[in-house]
PDB file of C-alpha atoms in Angstrom:
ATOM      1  CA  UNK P   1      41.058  -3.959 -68.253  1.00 49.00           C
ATOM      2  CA  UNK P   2      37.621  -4.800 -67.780  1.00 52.00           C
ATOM      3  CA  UNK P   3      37.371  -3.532 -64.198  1.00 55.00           C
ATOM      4  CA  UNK P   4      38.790  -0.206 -65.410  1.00 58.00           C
ATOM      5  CA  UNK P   5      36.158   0.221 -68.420  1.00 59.00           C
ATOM      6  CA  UNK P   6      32.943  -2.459 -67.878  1.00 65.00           C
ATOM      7  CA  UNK P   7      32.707  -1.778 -64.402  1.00 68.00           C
ATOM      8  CA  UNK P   8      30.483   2.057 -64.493  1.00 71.00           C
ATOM      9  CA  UNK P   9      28.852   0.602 -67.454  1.00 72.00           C
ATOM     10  CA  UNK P  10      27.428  -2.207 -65.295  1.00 73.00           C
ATOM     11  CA  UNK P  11      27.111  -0.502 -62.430  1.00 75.00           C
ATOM     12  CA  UNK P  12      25.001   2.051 -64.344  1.00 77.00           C
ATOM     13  CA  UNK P  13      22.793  -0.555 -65.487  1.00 77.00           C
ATOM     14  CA  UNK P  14      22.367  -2.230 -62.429  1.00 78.00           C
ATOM     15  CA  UNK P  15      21.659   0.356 -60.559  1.00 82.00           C
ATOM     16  CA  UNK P  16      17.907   0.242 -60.740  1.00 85.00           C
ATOM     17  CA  UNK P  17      17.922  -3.227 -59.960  1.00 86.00           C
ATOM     18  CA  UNK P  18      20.383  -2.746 -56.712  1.00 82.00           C
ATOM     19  CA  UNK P  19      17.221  -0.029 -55.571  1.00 86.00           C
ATOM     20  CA  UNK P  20      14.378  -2.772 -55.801  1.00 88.00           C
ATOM     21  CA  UNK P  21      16.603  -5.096 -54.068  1.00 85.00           C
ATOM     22  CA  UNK P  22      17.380  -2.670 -51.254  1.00 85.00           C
ATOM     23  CA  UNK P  23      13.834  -1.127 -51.172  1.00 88.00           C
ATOM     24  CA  UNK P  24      12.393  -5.310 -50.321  1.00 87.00           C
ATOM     25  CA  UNK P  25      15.193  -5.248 -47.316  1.00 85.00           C
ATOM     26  CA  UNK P  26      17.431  -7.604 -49.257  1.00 87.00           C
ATOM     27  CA  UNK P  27      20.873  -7.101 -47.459  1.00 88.00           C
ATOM     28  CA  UNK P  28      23.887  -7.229 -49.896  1.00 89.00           C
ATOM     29  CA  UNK P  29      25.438 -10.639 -47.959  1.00 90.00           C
ATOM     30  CA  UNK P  30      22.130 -12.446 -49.099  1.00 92.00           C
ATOM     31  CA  UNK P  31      22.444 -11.330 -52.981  1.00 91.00           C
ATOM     32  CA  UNK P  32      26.447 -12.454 -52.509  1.00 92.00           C
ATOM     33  CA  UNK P  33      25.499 -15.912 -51.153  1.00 94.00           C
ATOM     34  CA  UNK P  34      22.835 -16.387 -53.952  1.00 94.00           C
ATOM     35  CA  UNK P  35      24.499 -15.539 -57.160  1.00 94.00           C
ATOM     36  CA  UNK P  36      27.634 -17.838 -55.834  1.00 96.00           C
ATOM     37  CA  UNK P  37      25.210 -20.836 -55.602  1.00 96.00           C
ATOM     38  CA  UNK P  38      24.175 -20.132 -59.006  1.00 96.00           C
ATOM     39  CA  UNK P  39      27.167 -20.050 -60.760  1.00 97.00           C
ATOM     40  CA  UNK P  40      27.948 -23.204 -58.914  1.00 97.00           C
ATOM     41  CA  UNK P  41      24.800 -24.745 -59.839  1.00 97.00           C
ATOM     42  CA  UNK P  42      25.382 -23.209 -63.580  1.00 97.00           C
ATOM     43  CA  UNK P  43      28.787 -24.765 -63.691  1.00 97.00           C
ATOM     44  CA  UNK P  44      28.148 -28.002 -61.945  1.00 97.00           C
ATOM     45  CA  UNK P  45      24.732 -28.827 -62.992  1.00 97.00           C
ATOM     46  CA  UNK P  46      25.611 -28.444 -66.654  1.00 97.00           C
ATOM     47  CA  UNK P  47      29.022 -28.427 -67.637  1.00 96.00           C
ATOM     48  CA  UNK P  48      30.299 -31.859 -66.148  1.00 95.00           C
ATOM     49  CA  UNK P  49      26.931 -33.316 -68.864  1.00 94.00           C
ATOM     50  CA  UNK P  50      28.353 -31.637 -71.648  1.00 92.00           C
ATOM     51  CA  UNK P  51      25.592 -29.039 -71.762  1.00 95.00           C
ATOM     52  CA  UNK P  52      28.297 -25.521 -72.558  1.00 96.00           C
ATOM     53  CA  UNK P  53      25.776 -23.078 -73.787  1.00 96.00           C
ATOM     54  CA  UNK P  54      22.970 -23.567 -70.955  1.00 97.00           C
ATOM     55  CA  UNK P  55      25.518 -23.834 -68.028  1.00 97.00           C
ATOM     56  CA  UNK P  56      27.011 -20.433 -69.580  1.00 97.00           C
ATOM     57  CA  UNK P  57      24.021 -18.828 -69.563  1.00 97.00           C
ATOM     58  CA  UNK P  58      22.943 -19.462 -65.978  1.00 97.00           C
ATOM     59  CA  UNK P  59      26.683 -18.473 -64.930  1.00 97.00           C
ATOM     60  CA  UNK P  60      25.662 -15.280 -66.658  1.00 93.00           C
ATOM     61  CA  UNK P  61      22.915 -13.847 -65.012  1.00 93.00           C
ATOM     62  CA  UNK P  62      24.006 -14.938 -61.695  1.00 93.00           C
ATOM     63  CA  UNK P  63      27.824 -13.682 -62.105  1.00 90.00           C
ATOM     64  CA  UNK P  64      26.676 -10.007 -62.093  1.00 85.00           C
ATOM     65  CA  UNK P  65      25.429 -10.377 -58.531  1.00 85.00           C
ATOM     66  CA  UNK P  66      28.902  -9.765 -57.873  1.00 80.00           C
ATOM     67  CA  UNK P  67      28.720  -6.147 -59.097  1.00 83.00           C
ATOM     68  CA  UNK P  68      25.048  -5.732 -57.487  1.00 87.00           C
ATOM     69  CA  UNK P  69      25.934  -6.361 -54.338  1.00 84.00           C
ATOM     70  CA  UNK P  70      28.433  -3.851 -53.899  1.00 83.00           C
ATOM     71  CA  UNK P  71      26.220  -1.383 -55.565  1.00 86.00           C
ATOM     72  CA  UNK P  72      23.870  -2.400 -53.030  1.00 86.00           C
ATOM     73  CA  UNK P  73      26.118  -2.222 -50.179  1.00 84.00           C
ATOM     74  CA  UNK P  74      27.526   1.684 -51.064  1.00 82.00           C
ATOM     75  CA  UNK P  75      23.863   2.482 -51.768  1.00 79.00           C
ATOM     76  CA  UNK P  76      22.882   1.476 -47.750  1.00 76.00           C
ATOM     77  CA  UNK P  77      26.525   2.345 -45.910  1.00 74.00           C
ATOM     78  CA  UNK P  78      26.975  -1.166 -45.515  1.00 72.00           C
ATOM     79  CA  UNK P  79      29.997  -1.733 -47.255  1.00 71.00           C
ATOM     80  CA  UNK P  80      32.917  -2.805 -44.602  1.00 76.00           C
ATOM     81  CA  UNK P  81      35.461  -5.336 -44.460  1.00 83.00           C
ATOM     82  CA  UNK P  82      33.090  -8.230 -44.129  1.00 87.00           C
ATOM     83  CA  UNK P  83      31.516  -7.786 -46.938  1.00 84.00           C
ATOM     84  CA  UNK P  84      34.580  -7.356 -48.960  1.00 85.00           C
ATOM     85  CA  UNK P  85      36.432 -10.944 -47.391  1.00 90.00           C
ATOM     86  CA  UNK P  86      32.885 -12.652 -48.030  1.00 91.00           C
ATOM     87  CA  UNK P  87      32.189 -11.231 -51.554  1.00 89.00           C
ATOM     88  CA  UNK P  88      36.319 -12.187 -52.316  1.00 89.00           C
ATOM     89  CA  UNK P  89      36.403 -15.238 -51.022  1.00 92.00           C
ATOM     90  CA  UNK P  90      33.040 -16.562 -52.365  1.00 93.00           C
ATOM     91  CA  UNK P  91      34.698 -15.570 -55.574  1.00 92.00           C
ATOM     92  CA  UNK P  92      36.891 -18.097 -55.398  1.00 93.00           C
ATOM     93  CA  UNK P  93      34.320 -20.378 -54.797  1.00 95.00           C
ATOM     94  CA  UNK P  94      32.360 -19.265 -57.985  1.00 95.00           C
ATOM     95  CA  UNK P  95      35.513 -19.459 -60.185  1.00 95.00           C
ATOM     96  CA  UNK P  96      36.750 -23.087 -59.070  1.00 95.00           C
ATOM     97  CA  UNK P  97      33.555 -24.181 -59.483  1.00 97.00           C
ATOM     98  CA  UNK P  98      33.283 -22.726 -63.359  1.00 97.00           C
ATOM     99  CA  UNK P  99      36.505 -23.780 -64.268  1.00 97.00           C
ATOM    100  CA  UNK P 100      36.057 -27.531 -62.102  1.00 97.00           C
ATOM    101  CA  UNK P 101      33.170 -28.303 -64.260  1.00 97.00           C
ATOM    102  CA  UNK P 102      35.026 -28.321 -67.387  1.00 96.00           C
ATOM    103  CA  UNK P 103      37.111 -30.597 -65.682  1.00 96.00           C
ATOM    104  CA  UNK P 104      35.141 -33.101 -64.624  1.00 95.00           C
ATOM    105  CA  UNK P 105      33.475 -32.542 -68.148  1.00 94.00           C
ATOM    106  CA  UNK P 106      36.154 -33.288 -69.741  1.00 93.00           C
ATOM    107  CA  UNK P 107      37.414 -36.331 -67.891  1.00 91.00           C
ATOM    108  CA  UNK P 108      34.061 -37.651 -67.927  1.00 86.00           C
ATOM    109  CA  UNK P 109      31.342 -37.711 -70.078  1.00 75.00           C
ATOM    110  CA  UNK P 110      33.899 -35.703 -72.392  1.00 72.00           C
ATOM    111  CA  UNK P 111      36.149 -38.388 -72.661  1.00 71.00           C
ATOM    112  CA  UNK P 112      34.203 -40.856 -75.348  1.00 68.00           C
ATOM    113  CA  UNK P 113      34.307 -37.247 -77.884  1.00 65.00           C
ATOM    114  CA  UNK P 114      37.617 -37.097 -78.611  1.00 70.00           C
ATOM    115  CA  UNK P 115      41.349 -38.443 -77.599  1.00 78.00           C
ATOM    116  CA  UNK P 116      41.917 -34.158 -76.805  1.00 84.00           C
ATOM    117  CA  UNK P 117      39.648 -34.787 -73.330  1.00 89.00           C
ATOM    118  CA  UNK P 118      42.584 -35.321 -71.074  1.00 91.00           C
ATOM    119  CA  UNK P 119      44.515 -31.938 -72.334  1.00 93.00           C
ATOM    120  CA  UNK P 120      41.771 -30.334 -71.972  1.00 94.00           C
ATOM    121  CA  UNK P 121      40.941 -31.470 -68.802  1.00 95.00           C
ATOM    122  CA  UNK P 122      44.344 -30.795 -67.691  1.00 95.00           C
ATOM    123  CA  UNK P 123      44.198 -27.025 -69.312  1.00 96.00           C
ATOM    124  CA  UNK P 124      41.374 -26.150 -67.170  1.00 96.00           C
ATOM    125  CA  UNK P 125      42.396 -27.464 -64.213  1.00 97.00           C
ATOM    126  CA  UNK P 126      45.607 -25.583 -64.688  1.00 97.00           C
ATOM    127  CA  UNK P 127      43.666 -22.693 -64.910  1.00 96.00           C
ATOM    128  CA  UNK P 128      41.677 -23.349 -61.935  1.00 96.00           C
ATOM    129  CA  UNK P 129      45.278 -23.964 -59.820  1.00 96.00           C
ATOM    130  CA  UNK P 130      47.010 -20.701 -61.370  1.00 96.00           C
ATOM    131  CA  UNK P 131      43.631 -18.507 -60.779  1.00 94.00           C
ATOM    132  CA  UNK P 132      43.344 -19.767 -57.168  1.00 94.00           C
ATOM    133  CA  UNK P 133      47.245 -18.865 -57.159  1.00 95.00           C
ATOM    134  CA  UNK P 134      46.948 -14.655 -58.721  1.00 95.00           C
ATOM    135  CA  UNK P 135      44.217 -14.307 -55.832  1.00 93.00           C
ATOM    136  CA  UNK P 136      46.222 -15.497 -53.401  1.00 94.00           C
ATOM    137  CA  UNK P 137      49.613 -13.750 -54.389  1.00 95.00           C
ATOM    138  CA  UNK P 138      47.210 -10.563 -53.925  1.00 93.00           C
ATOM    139  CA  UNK P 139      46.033 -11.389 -51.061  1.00 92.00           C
ATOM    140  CA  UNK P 140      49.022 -12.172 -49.161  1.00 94.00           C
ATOM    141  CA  UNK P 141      50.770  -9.430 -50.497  1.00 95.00           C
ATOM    142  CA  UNK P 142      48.020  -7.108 -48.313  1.00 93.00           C
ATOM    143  CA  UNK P 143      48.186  -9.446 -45.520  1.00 91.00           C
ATOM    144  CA  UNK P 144      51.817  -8.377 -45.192  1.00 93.00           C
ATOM    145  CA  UNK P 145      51.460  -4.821 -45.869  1.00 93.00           C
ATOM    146  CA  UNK P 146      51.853  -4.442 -49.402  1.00 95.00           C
ATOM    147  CA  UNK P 147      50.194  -4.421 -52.767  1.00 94.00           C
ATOM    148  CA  UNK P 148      50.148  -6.323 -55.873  1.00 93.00           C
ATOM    149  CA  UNK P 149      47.735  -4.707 -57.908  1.00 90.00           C
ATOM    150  CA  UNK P 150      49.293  -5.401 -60.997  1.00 92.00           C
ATOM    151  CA  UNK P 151      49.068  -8.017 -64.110  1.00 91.00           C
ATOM    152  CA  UNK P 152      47.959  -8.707 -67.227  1.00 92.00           C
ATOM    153  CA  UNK P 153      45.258 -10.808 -65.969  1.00 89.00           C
ATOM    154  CA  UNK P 154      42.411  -9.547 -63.771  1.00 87.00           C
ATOM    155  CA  UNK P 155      39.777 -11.903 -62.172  1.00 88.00           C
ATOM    156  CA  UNK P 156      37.143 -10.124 -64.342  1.00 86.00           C
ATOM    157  CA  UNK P 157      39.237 -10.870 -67.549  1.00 88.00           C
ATOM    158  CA  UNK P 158      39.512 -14.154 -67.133  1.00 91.00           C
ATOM    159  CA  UNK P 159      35.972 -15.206 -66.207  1.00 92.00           C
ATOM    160  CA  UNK P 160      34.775 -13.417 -69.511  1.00 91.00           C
ATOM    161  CA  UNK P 161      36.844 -14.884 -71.984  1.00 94.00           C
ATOM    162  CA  UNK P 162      36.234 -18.296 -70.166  1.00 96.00           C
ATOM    163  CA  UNK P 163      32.559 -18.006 -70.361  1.00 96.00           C
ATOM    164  CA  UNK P 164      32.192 -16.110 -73.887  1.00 95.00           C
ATOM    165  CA  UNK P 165      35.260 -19.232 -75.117  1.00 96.00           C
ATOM    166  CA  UNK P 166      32.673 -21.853 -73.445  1.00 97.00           C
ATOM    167  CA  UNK P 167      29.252 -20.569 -74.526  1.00 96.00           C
ATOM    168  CA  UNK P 168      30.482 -20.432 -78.236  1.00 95.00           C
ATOM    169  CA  UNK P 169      31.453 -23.498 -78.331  1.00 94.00           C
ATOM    170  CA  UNK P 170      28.127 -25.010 -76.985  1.00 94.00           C
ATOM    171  CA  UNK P 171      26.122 -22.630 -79.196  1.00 95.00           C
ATOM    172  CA  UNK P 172      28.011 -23.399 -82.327  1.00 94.00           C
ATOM    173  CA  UNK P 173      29.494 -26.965 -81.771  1.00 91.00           C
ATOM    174  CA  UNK P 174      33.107 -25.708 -82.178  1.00 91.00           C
ATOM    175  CA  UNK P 175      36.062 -28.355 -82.327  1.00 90.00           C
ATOM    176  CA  UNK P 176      37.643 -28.290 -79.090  1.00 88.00           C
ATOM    177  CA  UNK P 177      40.749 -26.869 -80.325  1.00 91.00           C
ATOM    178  CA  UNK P 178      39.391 -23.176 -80.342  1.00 94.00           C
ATOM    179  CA  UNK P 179      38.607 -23.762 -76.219  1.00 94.00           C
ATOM    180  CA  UNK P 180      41.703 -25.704 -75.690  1.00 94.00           C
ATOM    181  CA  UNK P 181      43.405 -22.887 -77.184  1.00 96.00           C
ATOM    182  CA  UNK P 182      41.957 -19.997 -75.141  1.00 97.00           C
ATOM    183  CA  UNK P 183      42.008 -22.284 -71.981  1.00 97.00           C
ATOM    184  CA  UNK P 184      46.261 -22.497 -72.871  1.00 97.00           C
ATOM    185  CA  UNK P 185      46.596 -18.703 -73.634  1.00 97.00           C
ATOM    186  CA  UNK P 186      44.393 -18.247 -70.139  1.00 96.00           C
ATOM    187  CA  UNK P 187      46.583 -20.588 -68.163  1.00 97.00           C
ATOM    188  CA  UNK P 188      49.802 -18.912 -69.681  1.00 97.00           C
ATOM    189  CA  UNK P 189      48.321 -15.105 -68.531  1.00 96.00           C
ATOM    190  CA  UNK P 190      47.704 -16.233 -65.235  1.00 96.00           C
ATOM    191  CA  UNK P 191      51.273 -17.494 -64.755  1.00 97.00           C
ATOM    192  CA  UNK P 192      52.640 -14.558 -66.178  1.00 97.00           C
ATOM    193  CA  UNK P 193      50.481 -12.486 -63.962  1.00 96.00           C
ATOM    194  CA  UNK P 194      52.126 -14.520 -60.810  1.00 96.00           C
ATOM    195  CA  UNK P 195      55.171 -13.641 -61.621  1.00 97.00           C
ATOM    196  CA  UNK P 196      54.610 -10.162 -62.277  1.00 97.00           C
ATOM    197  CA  UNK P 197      52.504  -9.767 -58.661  1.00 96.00           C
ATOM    198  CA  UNK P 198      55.815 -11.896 -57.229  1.00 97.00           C
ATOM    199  CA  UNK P 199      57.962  -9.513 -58.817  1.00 97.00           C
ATOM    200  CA  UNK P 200      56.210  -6.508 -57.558  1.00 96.00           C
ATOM    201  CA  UNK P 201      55.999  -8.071 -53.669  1.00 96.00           C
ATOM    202  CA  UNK P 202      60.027  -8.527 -54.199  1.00 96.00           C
ATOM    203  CA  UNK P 203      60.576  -5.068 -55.261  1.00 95.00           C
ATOM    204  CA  UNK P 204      58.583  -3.661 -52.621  1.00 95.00           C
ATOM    205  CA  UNK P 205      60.135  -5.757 -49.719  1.00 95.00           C
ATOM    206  CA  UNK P 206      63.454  -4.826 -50.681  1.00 94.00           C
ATOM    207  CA  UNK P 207      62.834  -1.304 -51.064  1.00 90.00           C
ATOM    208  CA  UNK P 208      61.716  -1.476 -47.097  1.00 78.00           C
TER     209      UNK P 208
END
């Protein structure tokens, strides 16, 4: 949903920025490398000490070098299949990192807040596993000759509501219920969006 209606918006915006970038003979690769470090410095830096609303904000402003750089790439005639594996696969990078420092937040310094810390921990890393697990069901899918461009849970969706989920609950102090539950309803649309990308593969193979 979000790649069908945020992504002009952003790429609007961005736009100007992409043009600076490309103007200093920044190459797209570089801007790809540097916003993945800085979600995983966001994410690792501050979530594992408990610091939600800080970590979210650096994941923030770093996360939308993923749309820059293919802005940045179209704008020069640079875009190609290496820039596509190395922007998707540094993805993946970004996103376990995100969701691995709620885990170690939770079954760390998380642990003396509450006896919740272990569900939680084990909610995000079950998002981390089934997120890993939508990419990958994609990706092979394509590797074989097929698609699976289908579910109710896009990459984009599911960082957002991760990071909005996370950065209210640092800003505000929120129980950990309200993440817990939004980390469960997140874990649940991932699985249901394996299935439905499994599905898809099936009918397509059989149709062959």
């Amino acid at each position: 949903m979000l790649n069908r209606y945020a992504r002009a918006f952003f790429t609007k915006l961005l736009s100007p920025v992409a043009a600076v970038l490309v103007r200093l003979g920044i190459s797209p690769d570089v801007v790809t490398v540097i916003g993945t470090l800085g979600v995983c410095f966001g994410a690792l830096a501050f979530y594992p000490r408990g610091e939600l609303l800080v970590g979210t904000l650096v994941i923030t402003f770093f996360v939308f070098s993923d749309t820059l750089d293919g802005i940045m790439a179209r704008s020069t005639g640079r875009s190609g299949n290496w820039g596509a594996y190395l922007d998707s696969t540094l993805d993946r990078v970004g996103d376990a990192a995100i969701f691995g420092g709620l885990v170690l937040y939770f079954a760390g310094a998380g642990r003396q807040e509450g006896e919740l810390a272990p569900v939680m921990a084990g909610l995000a890393l079950a998002c981390l596993i089934l997120g890993s697990v939508v990419s990958y069901a994609k990706a092979r899918a394509e590797g074989l000759g097929m698609t699976a461009n289908v579910g109710i849970a896009e990459r984009a969706d599911r960082l957002v509501v991760v990071l909005i989920a996370t950065g209210f609950t640092g800003l505000l102090d929120l129980p950990w219920i309200y993440l817990g539950v939004v980390l469960a309803l997140l874990a649940l649309a991932s699985l249901i969006t394996v299935v439905q990308r499994m599905l898809e593969v099936r009918r397509q193979a059989l149709a062959l």
